[in-house]
PDB file of C-alpha atoms in Angstrom:
ATOM      1  CA  UNK A 910     -48.870 -10.921 -15.284  1.00 76.00           C
ATOM      2  CA  UNK A 911     -45.508 -10.680 -16.929  1.00 86.00           C
ATOM      3  CA  UNK A 912     -42.669 -12.928 -15.802  1.00 83.00           C
ATOM      4  CA  UNK A 913     -41.051  -9.928 -14.091  1.00 89.00           C
ATOM      5  CA  UNK A 914     -44.260  -9.173 -12.186  1.00 91.00           C
ATOM      6  CA  UNK A 915     -44.475 -12.841 -11.155  1.00 91.00           C
ATOM      7  CA  UNK A 916     -40.832 -12.740 -10.003  1.00 95.00           C
ATOM      8  CA  UNK A 917     -41.708  -9.725  -7.871  1.00 95.00           C
ATOM      9  CA  UNK A 918     -44.685 -11.605  -6.405  1.00 96.00           C
ATOM     10  CA  UNK A 919     -42.455 -14.567  -5.640  1.00 97.00           C
ATOM     11  CA  UNK A 920     -39.899 -12.390  -3.824  1.00 97.00           C
ATOM     12  CA  UNK A 921     -42.622 -10.766  -1.691  1.00 97.00           C
ATOM     13  CA  UNK A 922     -44.195 -14.138  -0.900  1.00 97.00           C
ATOM     14  CA  UNK A 923     -40.787 -15.663  -0.172  1.00 98.00           C
ATOM     15  CA  UNK A 924     -39.971 -12.905   2.303  1.00 97.00           C
ATOM     16  CA  UNK A 925     -43.157 -13.694   4.223  1.00 96.00           C
ATOM     17  CA  UNK A 926     -42.737 -17.466   4.089  1.00 98.00           C
ATOM     18  CA  UNK A 927     -39.015 -17.514   4.900  1.00 98.00           C
ATOM     19  CA  UNK A 928     -39.567 -14.956   7.681  1.00 96.00           C
ATOM     20  CA  UNK A 929     -41.811 -17.467   9.433  1.00 95.00           C
ATOM     21  CA  UNK A 930     -40.172 -20.761   8.541  1.00 96.00           C
ATOM     22  CA  UNK A 931     -36.544 -20.003   7.783  1.00 96.00           C
ATOM     23  CA  UNK A 932     -34.620 -21.422   4.861  1.00 96.00           C
ATOM     24  CA  UNK A 933     -34.823 -25.078   5.829  1.00 95.00           C
ATOM     25  CA  UNK A 934     -38.364 -24.925   7.210  1.00 97.00           C
ATOM     26  CA  UNK A 935     -39.972 -23.276   4.189  1.00 98.00           C
ATOM     27  CA  UNK A 936     -40.976 -25.244   1.136  1.00 97.00           C
ATOM     28  CA  UNK A 937     -41.021 -23.900  -2.378  1.00 97.00           C
ATOM     29  CA  UNK A 938     -44.506 -25.403  -2.541  1.00 97.00           C
ATOM     30  CA  UNK A 939     -45.666 -22.964   0.161  1.00 97.00           C
ATOM     31  CA  UNK A 940     -44.173 -20.046  -1.756  1.00 98.00           C
ATOM     32  CA  UNK A 941     -45.771 -21.175  -5.038  1.00 97.00           C
ATOM     33  CA  UNK A 942     -49.120 -21.618  -3.300  1.00 96.00           C
ATOM     34  CA  UNK A 943     -48.934 -18.121  -1.781  1.00 96.00           C
ATOM     35  CA  UNK A 944     -48.207 -16.625  -5.213  1.00 95.00           C
ATOM     36  CA  UNK A 945     -50.796 -18.763  -6.949  1.00 93.00           C
ATOM     37  CA  UNK A 946     -48.446 -20.514  -9.359  1.00 92.00           C
ATOM     38  CA  UNK A 947     -47.276 -24.067  -9.773  1.00 94.00           C
ATOM     39  CA  UNK A 948     -43.915 -25.236  -8.479  1.00 94.00           C
ATOM     40  CA  UNK A 949     -42.681 -25.922 -12.029  1.00 95.00           C
ATOM     41  CA  UNK A 950     -43.546 -22.339 -12.977  1.00 93.00           C
ATOM     42  CA  UNK A 951     -41.731 -21.094  -9.865  1.00 94.00           C
ATOM     43  CA  UNK A 952     -38.610 -22.903 -11.089  1.00 95.00           C
ATOM     44  CA  UNK A 953     -38.921 -21.241 -14.486  1.00 94.00           C
ATOM     45  CA  UNK A 954     -38.608 -17.918 -12.660  1.00 95.00           C
ATOM     46  CA  UNK A 955     -35.822 -18.983 -10.285  1.00 96.00           C
ATOM     47  CA  UNK A 956     -33.362 -21.855 -10.670  1.00 96.00           C
ATOM     48  CA  UNK A 957     -34.034 -23.181  -7.159  1.00 96.00           C
ATOM     49  CA  UNK A 958     -34.924 -22.526  -3.545  1.00 97.00           C
ATOM     50  CA  UNK A 959     -31.537 -21.000  -2.800  1.00 96.00           C
ATOM     51  CA  UNK A 960     -31.984 -18.406  -5.563  1.00 97.00           C
ATOM     52  CA  UNK A 961     -35.421 -17.530  -4.202  1.00 97.00           C
ATOM     53  CA  UNK A 962     -34.060 -17.160  -0.673  1.00 97.00           C
ATOM     54  CA  UNK A 963     -31.154 -15.004  -1.814  1.00 96.00           C
ATOM     55  CA  UNK A 964     -33.493 -12.753  -3.819  1.00 97.00           C
ATOM     56  CA  UNK A 965     -35.692 -12.358  -0.722  1.00 97.00           C
ATOM     57  CA  UNK A 966     -32.662 -11.694   1.509  1.00 96.00           C
ATOM     58  CA  UNK A 967     -31.288  -9.106  -0.903  1.00 96.00           C
ATOM     59  CA  UNK A 968     -34.692  -7.417  -1.083  1.00 96.00           C
ATOM     60  CA  UNK A 969     -34.926  -7.323   2.697  1.00 96.00           C
ATOM     61  CA  UNK A 970     -31.517  -5.658   3.004  1.00 95.00           C
ATOM     62  CA  UNK A 971     -32.311  -3.236   0.200  1.00 96.00           C
ATOM     63  CA  UNK A 972     -35.570  -2.206   1.850  1.00 96.00           C
ATOM     64  CA  UNK A 973     -33.668  -1.531   5.081  1.00 95.00           C
ATOM     65  CA  UNK A 974     -31.092   0.510   3.137  1.00 96.00           C
ATOM     66  CA  UNK A 975     -33.816   2.514   1.393  1.00 97.00           C
ATOM     67  CA  UNK A 976     -35.464   3.186   4.752  1.00 96.00           C
ATOM     68  CA  UNK A 977     -32.234   4.634   6.135  1.00 96.00           C
ATOM     69  CA  UNK A 978     -31.457   6.678   3.030  1.00 97.00           C
ATOM     70  CA  UNK A 979     -34.959   8.130   2.960  1.00 97.00           C
ATOM     71  CA  UNK A 980     -34.972   8.939   6.662  1.00 96.00           C
ATOM     72  CA  UNK A 981     -31.572  10.634   6.622  1.00 96.00           C
ATOM     73  CA  UNK A 982     -32.084  12.641   3.444  1.00 96.00           C
ATOM     74  CA  UNK A 983     -30.790  16.167   4.035  1.00 96.00           C
ATOM     75  CA  UNK A 984     -29.792  15.386   7.629  1.00 95.00           C
ATOM     76  CA  UNK A 985     -26.544  14.579   9.338  1.00 91.00           C
ATOM     77  CA  UNK A 986     -25.155  13.697  12.718  1.00 92.00           C
ATOM     78  CA  UNK A 987     -27.571  13.338  15.589  1.00 90.00           C
ATOM     79  CA  UNK A 988     -30.561  14.471  13.510  1.00 93.00           C
ATOM     80  CA  UNK A 989     -29.847  11.718  10.988  1.00 94.00           C
ATOM     81  CA  UNK A 990     -29.318   9.183  13.763  1.00 92.00           C
ATOM     82  CA  UNK A 991     -32.701   9.860  15.340  1.00 90.00           C
ATOM     83  CA  UNK A 992     -34.503  10.018  11.994  1.00 93.00           C
ATOM     84  CA  UNK A 993     -33.035   6.656  10.929  1.00 94.00           C
ATOM     85  CA  UNK A 994     -33.766   5.074  14.326  1.00 91.00           C
ATOM     86  CA  UNK A 995     -37.375   6.280  14.220  1.00 89.00           C
ATOM     87  CA  UNK A 996     -37.784   5.051  10.651  1.00 93.00           C
ATOM     88  CA  UNK A 997     -36.378   1.626  11.484  1.00 90.00           C
ATOM     89  CA  UNK A 998     -38.550   1.162  14.563  1.00 86.00           C
ATOM     90  CA  UNK A 999     -41.578   2.212  12.496  1.00 87.00           C
ATOM     91  CA  UNK A1000     -40.736  -0.307   9.754  1.00 90.00           C
ATOM     92  CA  UNK A1001     -40.303  -3.254  12.074  1.00 87.00           C
ATOM     93  CA  UNK A1002     -43.464  -2.247  13.923  1.00 82.00           C
ATOM     94  CA  UNK A1003     -45.525  -2.030  10.738  1.00 86.00           C
ATOM     95  CA  UNK A1004     -43.784  -4.834   8.797  1.00 90.00           C
ATOM     96  CA  UNK A1005     -42.578  -7.414  11.341  1.00 88.00           C
ATOM     97  CA  UNK A1006     -41.857  -9.903   8.548  1.00 92.00           C
ATOM     98  CA  UNK A1007     -38.894  -7.719   7.532  1.00 93.00           C
ATOM     99  CA  UNK A1008     -37.365  -8.100  10.970  1.00 92.00           C
ATOM    100  CA  UNK A1009     -37.995 -11.831  10.981  1.00 94.00           C
ATOM    101  CA  UNK A1010     -36.554 -12.160   7.475  1.00 96.00           C
ATOM    102  CA  UNK A1011     -33.405 -10.374   8.632  1.00 94.00           C
ATOM    103  CA  UNK A1012     -33.051 -12.741  11.556  1.00 94.00           C
ATOM    104  CA  UNK A1013     -33.673 -15.800   9.365  1.00 95.00           C
ATOM    105  CA  UNK A1014     -31.099 -14.513   6.894  1.00 95.00           C
ATOM    106  CA  UNK A1015     -28.380 -14.378   9.533  1.00 94.00           C
ATOM    107  CA  UNK A1016     -29.210 -17.910  10.671  1.00 94.00           C
ATOM    108  CA  UNK A1017     -29.186 -19.162   7.064  1.00 95.00           C
ATOM    109  CA  UNK A1018     -25.753 -17.629   6.487  1.00 95.00           C
ATOM    110  CA  UNK A1019     -24.315 -19.321   9.565  1.00 95.00           C
ATOM    111  CA  UNK A1020     -25.820 -22.693   8.608  1.00 95.00           C
ATOM    112  CA  UNK A1021     -24.680 -22.434   4.984  1.00 95.00           C
ATOM    113  CA  UNK A1022     -21.148 -21.419   5.954  1.00 95.00           C
ATOM    114  CA  UNK A1023     -21.001 -24.390   8.323  1.00 95.00           C
ATOM    115  CA  UNK A1024     -21.951 -26.607   5.370  1.00 95.00           C
ATOM    116  CA  UNK A1025     -19.249 -25.010   3.200  1.00 96.00           C
ATOM    117  CA  UNK A1026     -21.616 -22.871   1.096  1.00 94.00           C
ATOM    118  CA  UNK A1027     -20.241 -19.333   1.096  1.00 94.00           C
ATOM    119  CA  UNK A1028     -22.609 -17.811  -1.479  1.00 90.00           C
ATOM    120  CA  UNK A1029     -25.223 -17.033   1.181  1.00 89.00           C
ATOM    121  CA  UNK A1030     -22.661 -15.163   3.259  1.00 94.00           C
ATOM    122  CA  UNK A1031     -21.131 -13.296   0.353  1.00 95.00           C
ATOM    123  CA  UNK A1032     -24.536 -12.090  -0.814  1.00 93.00           C
ATOM    124  CA  UNK A1033     -25.753 -11.095   2.636  1.00 93.00           C
ATOM    125  CA  UNK A1034     -22.478  -9.429   3.612  1.00 95.00           C
ATOM    126  CA  UNK A1035     -22.579  -7.353   0.417  1.00 96.00           C
ATOM    127  CA  UNK A1036     -26.113  -6.207   1.306  1.00 94.00           C
ATOM    128  CA  UNK A1037     -25.044  -5.473   4.874  1.00 94.00           C
ATOM    129  CA  UNK A1038     -22.161  -3.334   3.599  1.00 95.00           C
ATOM    130  CA  UNK A1039     -24.543  -1.327   1.393  1.00 96.00           C
ATOM    131  CA  UNK A1040     -26.686  -0.767   4.489  1.00 95.00           C
ATOM    132  CA  UNK A1041     -23.608   0.160   6.539  1.00 95.00           C
ATOM    133  CA  UNK A1042     -22.531   2.684   3.904  1.00 95.00           C
ATOM    134  CA  UNK A1043     -26.030   4.166   3.794  1.00 94.00           C
ATOM    135  CA  UNK A1044     -25.912   5.018   7.515  1.00 94.00           C
ATOM    136  CA  UNK A1045     -22.175   5.740   7.705  1.00 95.00           C
ATOM    137  CA  UNK A1046     -22.166   9.001   5.741  1.00 92.00           C
ATOM    138  CA  UNK A1047     -25.141  10.667   7.498  1.00 93.00           C
ATOM    139  CA  UNK A1048     -23.526   9.783  10.817  1.00 93.00           C
ATOM    140  CA  UNK A1049     -20.481  11.829   9.866  1.00 91.00           C
ATOM    141  CA  UNK A1050     -18.524   8.907   8.400  1.00 91.00           C
ATOM    142  CA  UNK A1051     -17.495   8.055  11.939  1.00 92.00           C
ATOM    143  CA  UNK A1052     -16.855   4.308  12.307  1.00 94.00           C
ATOM    144  CA  UNK A1053     -17.643   4.396  16.042  1.00 94.00           C
ATOM    145  CA  UNK A1054     -20.978   6.154  15.497  1.00 92.00           C
ATOM    146  CA  UNK A1055     -21.869   3.744  12.695  1.00 94.00           C
ATOM    147  CA  UNK A1056     -20.921   0.701  14.772  1.00 94.00           C
ATOM    148  CA  UNK A1057     -22.933   1.963  17.717  1.00 91.00           C
ATOM    149  CA  UNK A1058     -25.961   2.684  15.530  1.00 92.00           C
ATOM    150  CA  UNK A1059     -25.830  -0.739  13.889  1.00 93.00           C
ATOM    151  CA  UNK A1060     -25.309  -2.402  17.280  1.00 92.00           C
ATOM    152  CA  UNK A1061     -28.403  -0.666  18.620  1.00 88.00           C
ATOM    153  CA  UNK A1062     -30.289  -1.915  15.572  1.00 89.00           C
ATOM    154  CA  UNK A1063     -29.241  -5.493  16.234  1.00 91.00           C
ATOM    155  CA  UNK A1064     -30.166  -5.138  19.903  1.00 89.00           C
ATOM    156  CA  UNK A1065     -33.596  -3.834  18.874  1.00 87.00           C
ATOM    157  CA  UNK A1066     -33.950  -6.788  16.482  1.00 89.00           C
ATOM    158  CA  UNK A1067     -33.209  -9.264  19.251  1.00 88.00           C
ATOM    159  CA  UNK A1068     -35.466  -7.621  21.826  1.00 86.00           C
ATOM    160  CA  UNK A1069     -38.388  -7.388  19.404  1.00 85.00           C
ATOM    161  CA  UNK A1070     -37.848 -10.949  18.137  1.00 87.00           C
ATOM    162  CA  UNK A1071     -37.863 -12.208  21.732  1.00 87.00           C
ATOM    163  CA  UNK A1072     -41.096 -10.341  22.399  1.00 85.00           C
ATOM    164  CA  UNK A1073     -40.022  -7.849  25.047  1.00 85.00           C
ATOM    165  CA  UNK A1074     -42.992  -5.491  25.446  1.00 83.00           C
ATOM    166  CA  UNK A1075     -42.398  -1.751  24.916  1.00 78.00           C
ATOM    167  CA  UNK A1076     -42.715  -0.979  28.632  1.00 81.00           C
ATOM    168  CA  UNK A1077     -40.086  -3.575  29.690  1.00 85.00           C
ATOM    169  CA  UNK A1078     -37.009  -2.218  31.462  1.00 87.00           C
ATOM    170  CA  UNK A1079     -34.658  -3.576  28.768  1.00 84.00           C
ATOM    171  CA  UNK A1080     -35.704  -0.643  26.566  1.00 81.00           C
ATOM    172  CA  UNK A1081     -34.631   1.976  29.122  1.00 81.00           C
ATOM    173  CA  UNK A1082     -31.011   2.181  27.997  1.00 77.00           C
ATOM    174  CA  UNK A1083     -31.810   2.979  24.378  1.00 75.00           C
ATOM    175  CA  UNK A1084     -31.851   6.539  23.124  1.00 65.00           C
ATOM    176  CA  UNK A1085     -35.460   7.717  22.912  1.00 67.00           C
ATOM    177  CA  UNK A1086     -35.835   7.438  19.139  1.00 65.00           C
ATOM    178  CA  UNK A1087     -34.687   3.814  19.255  1.00 63.00           C
ATOM    179  CA  UNK A1088     -37.305   2.757  21.798  1.00 63.00           C
ATOM    180  CA  UNK A1089     -40.345   0.996  20.502  1.00 62.00           C
ATOM    181  CA  UNK A1090     -42.580   2.666  23.111  1.00 58.00           C
ATOM    182  CA  UNK A1091     -46.213   1.881  22.364  1.00 52.00           C
ATOM    183  CA  UNK A1092     -45.666   1.702  18.590  1.00 46.00           C
ATOM    184  CA  UNK A1093     -44.891  -1.987  18.502  1.00 45.00           C
ATOM    185  CA  UNK A1094     -47.934  -4.161  18.012  1.00 43.00           C
ATOM    186  CA  UNK A1095     -47.826  -7.930  18.288  1.00 39.00           C
TER     187      UNK A1095
END
């Protein structure tokens, strides 16, 4: 494999490992082992654990952005809203590590900011804004619609992360395309 292909493998492995263990609970040794490289080689590809985490966090946000862009292509307004909601629910149902990586990313930002490290937050906020912009235009560039859509997404994240089953009453208030129904497998 080329160095670029190895970097790609590291980012994928890091997303899975950090999704489960978070920034502080995941070792670079675990990531290297998952990829099948040595730790020294891992540090030839990335300068440190923080760089690996940020690459994984950026990838996670970019995948979410691409999901929204693809779902809303050629649509606008309510059609775009439902297409993006369906696409997001499908992604977190089929790739739960993406949801967990998102959640771990937010926790890592809060912890880093508390410690005085603002790079985590700057990187994640930039990714979040790209995601925001990707849903903002299809929703008619309406800040209220965009805020509501993103708020529903965060609510879905929390409910899924806490393990509420699809038939639980907490899902009743969501618009139909945002409900996990029977699609969510644990």
